[in-house]
Structures are given as structure tokens and as C-alpha cells.
Amino acid sequence: MTVTYPPLPHIPWQERPAGCSDVVWRYSANPVIPRNLIPSANSIFNSAVVPYGEGFAGVFRCDNRKREMNLHRGFSPDGIAWKIDDDPIQWRFPDPELSHFQYRYDPRVVWIEDRYYVTWCNGYHGPTIGIGYTYDFNEFVFLENALLPFNRNGVLFPRRINDKYVLLSRPSDNGHTPFGDIYLSQSPDMLHWGEHRFVMGVKSWTWQSTKIGAGPVPIETPEGWLLFYHGVLTSCNGFVYSFGAALLDLEQPWKVIARGGPYLLSPQTQYECVGDVPNVTFPCAALYDQPTGRIALYYGGADTVTALAFARIDEVIDFVKSTSEI
Ligand code: BMA
């Protein structure tokens, strides 16, 4: 069984600028979502977008003016102009215990079988991975915390693999974690997670030397699962968040087939280098138009705004394979 990617003729898109040879290039009108798009927001970043109806829907990380972190719903006809609710998503809880949370942030959204699943970093006595779902971006149901604290960057694969749901995550600590590798867990029912596997770790003296974490939902290709992920370097001025890509085995996705050596994008523009947390590019979503191979990546800039970048899937795969260092 392979994932069906409906054609996205209206995917946000710009051709690579003349003279640019980067595999991933930025949208010229970035950022697409300014920090103050809605009145309650201090910042809107690290957010997830999926095709929905004739256009797009999203779950957005909005930090409010009390600096509380929460998830808001949004819609867009073109993936660029967004209407985001000023109030956070209200979840339905199967168990009232789950309604106690300290924060919600860094959502990912994925269509699996019959509904959209949302995963995010859920503050439940420390950061862990919350999982919920929606059929219509109107009613949202919280399922469970997938894992024990402390964990971040929970990302679901878009189909069952060997009949199990598969979740990437990054075991962490309760602060601004100075370490972190990507692991994977499996579940028969989205509730019970086990059969944990190591996927990949940091690489000393590179852009991904301090910690790494899965980014957008992996994209299925004949060459493997294409995973964009962020990597962090500790400079004398603090963390620097860049992102790159790897290919994972289709049937045993904890096996890394290839892993690009250089980053694909690192903080270099004003909106990536200056903001509430300087020097952060943090991708949480990728739209994929399979007939043309076009990819639109949504990423947070400096923990403040949401930006777009573009790539072609065959070029990203070539890059990962030709620069691979495992
Ligand atoms: C991580 C997360 C991200 C954030 C990054 C940089 O630990 O909190 O949401 O973008 O730090 O501050």
C-alpha cells in the first residue's frame, strides 16, 4: 500500500531564482504569515498546513501576548493568504485528566486513512507528544499523550507500515535540551506505543551537532521516505536551527538509506536571524504535488513568523544521495 497524493495544481510556488543553485529556495515575499496576523498573537510560527477542499487548512502555533503557547486553526485558498482564528482550538477530551495542559506547540498535521491527525508538543508535567484528530477542522478530539515526558517533535508517517502506525519523536529534557536523536515508535491503534527503534543521531562538528528532530510528515517516494528534519548547532551565541533531509527505508523506516551532508536551508535572512529567538529555521509541513514533483515547505523564522520555501523532489533526493554521509 502506498500513500495517495492528490494533485495540487494550486500549490504555492515560485521557480528557483535565476543565478541560484540552492536545492531549496525561499519564497520572495516571505514571511507569508507575520507575527501579528491575529490580534491575540505575539508570534505565529512552526506551523502545519495540509490540502483541504479546494484550498488548504492549517494548525498554527500562536504564542499569545501572555506568551502562552497554543494551537489555532486556519484556512487559505492559496496557501499564502491565511485566515487564522483568534482563539485557540477547543479540544474534546475523552478523559478530563487530559484537559490539564501547560502548553501546546509545534503542530504537525497528516491525513491517515479517514481523518486528519494532529501531533504536537503537549505540556503534561513536561513536554510530551499529544495526538488528536479532526475530520473537518471544526471539531477536534484529543486522543492521548503518545509517550511519557520528556519528548518533542512527534511526527506520524502518513500510512500504516506493516500494519502499524509509526511515530517519529525526539526524547528530550524539561528545558532547552542540549542533546537529542530521532527515534521511532509503533502502535496498532494510535493509543499504545512500543517497539521503539533508534533512527538517527547527531553528527559532531556540523550544523546538526547538538540535536536533531523530525520536521514535516515524511513523503513516500520509490527511493524511500523523504524526511526533512531540523538540526541544531551550538555556537558561542547560542543555538542555530537549520534543516536538511534523509531517506528512510520504506518497510523498516528506522533504517537510514541516505542522509544529506550539508544543510538545505539555514538562518540567513533578516526574518530568520532576527526575532524572539534569533537564528531559527524550523520546518513543520510540506505540501507535495506528485505529478510535477513540486514541494512547498512551511517553516518558522526566528520563533516569530511563518515562511515558505520551495524544492523539487527529484533534486532533493539526488542531493541526499549524492552528499550522503551515514
Ligand atoms: C525548540 C522548540 C521550537 C523552537 C526552538 C527554537 O526547543 O521550542 O519550538 O523553534 O526550540 O527556540
Coordinates of C-alpha atoms and ligand atoms in Angstrom, one line a residue:
M1 CA 0.0 0.0 0.0
T2 CA 1.4 3.4 -0.9
V3 CA 0.2 6.9 0.0
T4 CA -2.0 8.6 -2.5
Y5 CA -1.0 12.2 -3.1
P6 CA -3.9 14.1 -4.7
P7 CA -2.6 16.6 -7.4
L8 CA -2.1 20.1 -6.0
P9 CA -2.4 22.4 -9.1
H10 CA -2.7 25.4 -6.7
I11 CA 0.3 24.6 -4.6
P12 CA 2.1 27.8 -3.6
W13 CA 5.0 28.0 -6.0
Q14 CA 7.8 30.2 -7.4
E15 CA 10.5 28.9 -9.8
R16 CA 14.1 28.9 -8.5
P17 CA 15.5 32.5 -9.0
A18 CA 18.0 33.0 -11.8
G19 CA 21.5 32.5 -10.7
C20 CA 20.5 30.5 -7.6
S21 CA 21.7 26.9 -7.4
D22 CA 20.3 26.0 -4.0
V23 CA 18.2 22.8 -3.8
V24 CA 15.7 24.6 -1.5
W25 CA 15.0 28.3 -2.3
R26 CA 12.9 30.8 -0.4
Y27 CA 9.6 32.5 -1.4
S28 CA 10.4 36.1 -2.4
A29 CA 7.6 37.6 -0.4
N30 CA 8.5 35.9 2.9
P31 CA 7.3 35.8 5.6
V32 CA 3.9 34.6 4.5
I33 CA 2.4 34.9 8.0
P34 CA 3.5 38.0 10.0
R35 CA 3.7 37.7 13.8
N36 CA 0.6 39.9 14.3
L37 CA -1.8 38.4 11.7
I38 CA -4.3 37.9 14.5
P39 CA -4.9 40.4 17.3
S40 CA -4.1 37.9 20.2
A41 CA -0.7 36.8 18.7
N42 CA 2.8 37.7 19.8
S43 CA 4.1 35.4 17.1
I44 CA 2.9 32.7 14.6
F45 CA 5.5 30.1 13.5
N46 CA 6.4 26.4 13.4
S47 CA 3.0 25.5 12.0
A48 CA 1.4 22.8 9.9
V49 CA -0.5 23.0 6.6
V50 CA -2.4 20.4 4.6
P51 CA -4.5 20.4 1.4
Y52 CA -8.2 20.7 2.4
G53 CA -11.2 21.0 0.0
E54 CA -10.3 23.4 -2.9
G55 CA -7.6 25.1 -0.8
F56 CA -5.6 24.5 2.4
A57 CA -6.2 24.2 6.1
G58 CA -3.7 24.5 8.9
V59 CA -3.0 24.2 12.6
F60 CA -0.8 27.1 13.7
R61 CA 1.4 27.7 16.7
C62 CA 0.4 31.0 18.1
D63 CA 2.1 32.4 21.1
N64 CA -0.2 35.0 22.7
R65 CA 0.6 38.2 24.3
K66 CA 0.8 36.5 27.7
R67 CA 3.4 34.3 25.9
E68 CA 1.2 31.2 26.3
M69 CA 1.8 28.7 23.5
N70 CA -1.3 27.2 21.9
L71 CA -2.7 25.9 18.6
H72 CA -5.1 27.8 16.3
R73 CA -7.0 26.7 13.2
G74 CA -6.7 28.5 9.8
F75 CA -7.8 28.3 6.2
S76 CA -6.4 29.6 2.9
P77 CA -7.5 29.4 -0.7
D78 CA -3.9 29.5 -2.0
G79 CA -1.6 28.6 0.9
I80 CA -0.3 32.1 1.2
A81 CA -3.1 34.4 2.4
W82 CA -4.4 32.9 5.7
K83 CA -7.4 33.4 7.9
I84 CA -6.4 32.2 11.3
D85 CA -8.9 32.0 14.3
D86 CA -8.0 34.5 17.0
D87 CA -9.0 31.9 19.7
P88 CA -7.2 28.6 20.2
I89 CA -8.7 25.2 19.1
Q90 CA -11.0 23.8 21.8
W91 CA -10.4 20.1 22.1
R92 CA -12.9 17.4 23.2
F93 CA -11.3 15.2 25.8
P94 CA -12.2 11.5 26.3
D95 CA -10.8 11.8 29.8
P96 CA -11.0 15.2 31.7
E97 CA -7.5 14.5 33.1
L98 CA -6.1 15.2 29.7
S99 CA -7.6 18.7 29.7
H100 CA -4.9 19.8 32.1
F101 CA -2.0 21.1 30.0
Q102 CA 0.7 23.7 30.4
Y103 CA 1.2 24.5 26.7
R104 CA 0.8 23.2 23.1
Y105 CA 3.3 23.9 20.4
D106 CA 4.9 22.8 17.1
P107 CA 2.0 21.0 15.5
R108 CA 2.2 18.6 12.5
V109 CA -1.0 17.5 10.6
V110 CA -1.3 14.4 8.5
W111 CA -4.2 12.6 6.6
I112 CA -4.2 8.9 7.5
E113 CA -7.0 6.6 6.2
D114 CA -10.1 8.6 7.1
R115 CA -9.1 11.7 9.0
Y116 CA -6.5 14.3 9.8
Y117 CA -4.3 13.6 12.8
V118 CA -2.6 16.4 14.7
T119 CA 0.5 15.8 16.7
W120 CA 2.2 18.5 18.8
C121 CA 4.4 19.0 21.8
N122 CA 2.0 18.9 24.8
G123 CA 2.9 20.2 28.2
Y124 CA 1.7 17.5 30.5
H125 CA 4.1 17.7 33.5
G126 CA 6.8 18.5 31.0
P127 CA 6.9 18.3 27.2
T128 CA 5.5 15.1 25.6
I129 CA 3.7 14.2 22.3
G130 CA -0.1 14.9 22.2
I131 CA -2.1 13.2 19.4
G132 CA -5.6 14.3 18.4
Y133 CA -7.7 14.2 15.2
T134 CA -10.3 16.0 13.2
Y135 CA -12.5 15.1 10.3
D136 CA -13.4 18.7 9.3
F137 CA -11.1 21.2 11.1
N138 CA -14.2 22.1 13.1
E139 CA -14.4 19.5 15.8
F140 CA -11.0 18.4 17.3
V141 CA -10.7 15.4 19.6
F142 CA -7.7 14.8 21.8
L143 CA -6.8 11.1 21.8
E144 CA -3.9 10.6 24.3
N145 CA -0.4 11.5 25.1
A146 CA 1.6 9.0 23.0
L147 CA 4.7 8.9 25.1
L148 CA 5.9 9.8 28.6
P149 CA 7.6 13.2 29.2
F150 CA 10.1 14.3 28.1
N151 CA 9.7 14.3 24.4
R152 CA 9.3 16.6 21.4
N153 CA 8.9 16.6 17.6
G154 CA 6.3 13.9 17.3
V155 CA 5.7 13.2 13.6
L156 CA 3.4 10.5 12.2
F157 CA 4.0 8.6 8.9
P158 CA 1.1 9.1 6.5
R159 CA 0.2 5.4 6.4
R160 CA 0.5 2.2 8.4
I161 CA 3.7 0.4 7.8
N162 CA 3.5 -3.4 8.3
D163 CA 0.0 -2.7 9.7
K164 CA 1.3 -0.4 12.4
Y165 CA 1.1 3.4 12.9
V166 CA 4.5 4.8 13.1
L167 CA 5.6 7.9 15.1
L168 CA 9.0 9.7 15.0
S169 CA 10.0 11.5 18.2
R170 CA 12.9 13.1 19.9
P171 CA 13.4 12.2 23.6
S172 CA 14.3 15.4 25.4
D173 CA 14.6 17.0 28.8
N174 CA 12.4 19.6 30.5
G175 CA 14.3 22.6 29.3
H176 CA 16.1 23.8 26.2
T177 CA 17.5 20.3 25.7
P178 CA 21.3 20.3 24.8
F179 CA 21.1 16.8 23.2
G180 CA 18.7 14.8 21.1
D181 CA 18.4 12.0 18.5
I182 CA 15.4 10.8 16.4
Y183 CA 13.6 7.6 17.5
L184 CA 10.6 5.8 16.2
S185 CA 7.7 4.1 18.0
Q186 CA 4.9 1.8 16.6
S187 CA 1.3 1.3 17.5
P188 CA -1.6 -1.0 16.4
D189 CA -4.2 1.6 17.4
M190 CA -2.7 5.2 17.8
L191 CA -3.0 4.7 21.6
H192 CA -0.5 2.2 22.7
W193 CA 3.1 2.9 21.5
G194 CA 6.1 0.5 21.7
E195 CA 8.6 -1.4 19.6
H196 CA 10.8 1.7 19.8
R197 CA 13.8 2.0 17.4
F198 CA 16.7 4.4 17.1
V199 CA 16.6 6.2 13.7
M200 CA 19.5 8.6 13.6
G201 CA 21.6 10.8 15.8
V202 CA 23.6 14.0 15.8
K203 CA 26.9 14.5 13.9
S204 CA 29.7 16.2 15.7
W205 CA 31.2 19.4 14.3
T206 CA 28.4 20.0 11.8
W207 CA 25.1 22.0 11.5
Q208 CA 23.4 19.0 13.3
S209 CA 25.9 18.5 16.1
T210 CA 23.7 19.3 19.2
K211 CA 20.3 17.8 18.5
I212 CA 18.0 16.8 15.6
G213 CA 14.2 16.4 15.2
A214 CA 11.8 15.3 12.5
G215 CA 10.2 18.2 10.6
P216 CA 7.3 17.7 8.2
V217 CA 5.4 14.4 7.7
P218 CA 7.7 12.1 5.7
I219 CA 6.9 11.9 2.0
E220 CA 6.7 8.4 0.4
T221 CA 8.9 8.0 -2.8
P222 CA 10.1 4.9 -4.6
E223 CA 13.5 5.6 -3.2
G224 CA 12.4 5.7 0.5
W225 CA 10.6 8.0 2.9
L226 CA 11.9 11.5 2.4
L227 CA 12.3 13.1 5.8
F228 CA 13.1 16.8 6.2
Y229 CA 14.5 17.4 9.7
H230 CA 16.0 20.2 11.7
G231 CA 19.4 20.1 13.2
V232 CA 20.9 22.4 15.8
L233 CA 24.5 23.6 16.3
T234 CA 25.6 25.3 19.5
S235 CA 27.5 28.5 18.6
C236 CA 29.1 30.8 21.1
N237 CA 26.0 32.9 20.6
G238 CA 23.5 30.1 21.3
F239 CA 21.6 27.5 19.2
V240 CA 21.4 27.7 15.4
Y241 CA 18.5 25.8 13.8
S242 CA 19.0 24.7 10.1
F243 CA 17.3 21.9 8.2
G244 CA 18.3 19.1 5.9
A245 CA 16.9 15.8 4.6
A246 CA 17.4 12.0 4.7
L247 CA 15.8 8.9 3.1
L248 CA 14.4 6.2 5.3
D249 CA 13.7 2.6 4.3
L250 CA 10.0 2.1 3.2
E251 CA 9.3 -1.0 5.2
Q252 CA 11.8 -0.6 8.1
P253 CA 11.8 3.2 8.5
W254 CA 14.3 3.2 11.3
K255 CA 16.9 2.2 8.7
V256 CA 18.6 5.3 7.1
I257 CA 19.3 4.8 3.4
A258 CA 21.0 8.1 2.8
R259 CA 21.5 11.4 4.7
G260 CA 22.5 14.6 3.1
G261 CA 25.7 16.1 4.5
P262 CA 25.2 19.8 4.1
Y263 CA 22.0 21.6 5.3
L264 CA 19.4 22.5 2.8
L265 CA 18.5 25.8 4.4
S266 CA 19.9 27.7 7.4
P267 CA 19.1 31.0 9.0
Q268 CA 20.5 33.7 6.7
T269 CA 17.7 36.3 6.1
Q270 CA 16.5 39.0 8.4
Y271 CA 13.3 37.1 9.4
E272 CA 15.3 34.0 10.2
C273 CA 18.1 35.7 12.0
V274 CA 16.2 38.4 14.0
G275 CA 13.1 37.7 16.1
D276 CA 12.1 36.4 19.5
V277 CA 14.7 33.6 19.1
P278 CA 17.4 34.5 16.6
N279 CA 18.8 32.1 14.0
V280 CA 16.0 29.6 13.7
T281 CA 14.5 27.9 10.6
F282 CA 12.1 25.2 11.8
P283 CA 10.1 23.3 9.2
C284 CA 6.8 21.6 10.3
A285 CA 4.9 21.0 7.0
A286 CA 5.4 20.1 3.3
L287 CA 2.9 20.2 0.5
Y288 CA 3.7 17.8 -2.3
D289 CA 2.3 18.0 -5.9
Q290 CA 3.2 14.5 -7.1
P291 CA 2.5 15.0 -10.8
T292 CA 5.1 17.8 -11.0
G293 CA 7.3 16.9 -8.1
R294 CA 7.0 20.3 -6.6
I295 CA 7.3 20.7 -2.8
A296 CA 6.3 23.8 -0.7
L297 CA 7.8 23.8 2.8
Y298 CA 6.4 25.8 5.6
Y299 CA 8.9 26.8 8.3
G300 CA 9.1 29.1 11.3
G301 CA 11.5 32.0 11.2
A302 CA 13.3 33.1 14.4
D303 CA 10.3 31.7 16.5
T304 CA 8.4 34.8 15.2
V305 CA 6.9 34.4 11.7
T306 CA 6.0 31.7 9.2
A307 CA 7.9 31.4 5.9
L308 CA 7.7 29.3 2.7
A309 CA 10.5 27.6 0.7
F310 CA 10.3 25.5 -2.4
A311 CA 12.1 22.4 -3.8
R312 CA 11.7 19.7 -6.5
I313 CA 11.5 16.2 -5.0
D314 CA 13.9 14.6 -7.6
E315 CA 16.5 17.3 -6.8
V316 CA 16.2 16.8 -3.1
I317 CA 16.6 13.0 -3.4
D318 CA 19.6 13.5 -5.7
F319 CA 21.1 15.9 -3.1
V320 CA 20.5 13.5 -0.2
K321 CA 22.1 10.6 -2.1
S322 CA 25.0 12.4 -3.7
T323 CA 26.1 14.1 -0.5
S324 CA 25.1 11.3 1.8
E325 CA 27.1 10.6 5.0
I326 CA 25.6 8.0 7.2
Ligands
BMA1 C1 12.8 24.2 20.3 C2 11.3 24.3 20.2 C3 10.9 25.1 18.9 C4 11.7 26.3 18.8 C5 13.2 26.1 19.0 C6 14.0 27.4 19.0 O1 13.1 23.6 21.5 O2 10.8 25.0 21.3 O3 9.6 25.4 19.0 O4 11.5 26.8 17.5 O5 13.4 25.5 20.3 O6 13.6 28.2 20.0

